[in-house]
Amino acid sequence: PRMTPRIPRFLAGLVLIAASLPAAVPRGETVLVGSARIDITPELPIRLSGYGSRTTETDRIETRLHARALAIGSDAQQPAVLIAVELIGVGEETSEAVAAALRAKHGLERARVAVCATHVHSGPALSDVLPYMFSQDLPPDQVARIARYTTWLRTKLVEVAGQALANRKPARLAWSEGRTDFAAQRRVIVDGKWKNFGVTPGGSVDHALPVLRATDERGAVQAVFTSYACHCTTLDGRDNV
């Protein structure tokens, strides 16, 4: 598997969760913030998700994949937890399983947990994400490996969230919004119908670049979450790693 260079698109969900924390955090005061990272690289071989033209499992790892978690708030405040995974997507079954485990282990309400993906096109397939991508039934042994990875992944996401909760320390949160302009509308529409992928001059594009930053009490950066709406894939289906 290889991570497709891409700016994650999960800040909006984080801001919504963080906004639900108690509003009475005056300027200059701190809130508990913790972060963590965990390796989610699969055992091989396994099918990758992202391109339907791939016809075989991958048998080579070029770059390891990770999941990251950010926890904001004290136990008394009911902390908010965001988990971001370097995969093409996260299915509802996986999200609900992770949220249920976090409720059982840490007492987190469902509304306090978000599981997001950076939309990597060179990560392993999951049982509950894009099962129709391959346009055919996969051999039973391949299905079994995908299912085994999906189950294992859920345990890792619960683990990284628990690490972020355990790592919470006083921090200051700051939010701002910048702008960058390298994204483009990649769908070419002719006579009101999708024609092909390309660049549509003047097409609808969101160039906003929101950023949330957490710094510790000494001012050192503890975590940064950012979002930019750009489907920045650099590989194609011929790259099966």
Coordinates of C-alpha atoms in Angstrom, one line a residue, residues 3 8 10 38 40 65-69 82-91 94 98 114-120 126 149 153 156-157 160:
M3 CA -0.5 6.7 0.8
P8 CA -7.3 15.4 4.5
F10 CA -12.0 15.9 7.9
I38 CA -1.0 4.0 15.1
I40 CA -2.7 0.2 10.2
L65 CA -0.3 3.5 6.6
H66 CA -1.5 5.0 9.8
A67 CA -4.6 6.1 11.7
R68 CA -4.5 9.3 13.9
A69 CA -6.8 10.3 16.7
L82 CA -11.8 12.4 16.0
I83 CA -10.2 9.4 14.2
A84 CA -8.7 9.8 10.8
V85 CA -7.5 6.8 8.8
E86 CA -5.4 6.6 5.7
L87 CA -7.9 4.6 3.7
I88 CA -10.3 5.4 0.8
G89 CA -13.3 5.4 3.2
V90 CA -14.8 4.1 6.4
G91 CA -18.0 2.1 6.3
T94 CA -16.9 0.0 11.1
V98 CA -15.6 1.6 16.9
A114 CA -16.2 10.8 14.4
V115 CA -14.3 8.4 12.2
C116 CA -13.1 9.9 8.9
A117 CA -10.8 8.9 6.0
T118 CA -8.2 10.8 4.0
H119 CA -9.5 9.0 0.9
V120 CA -6.3 7.1 0.0
L126 CA -12.6 -3.0 3.7
Y149 CA -8.3 -6.9 8.0
L153 CA -8.6 -2.4 11.8
K156 CA -6.6 -0.5 16.1
L157 CA -9.0 2.4 15.8
V160 CA -5.5 4.8 18.9

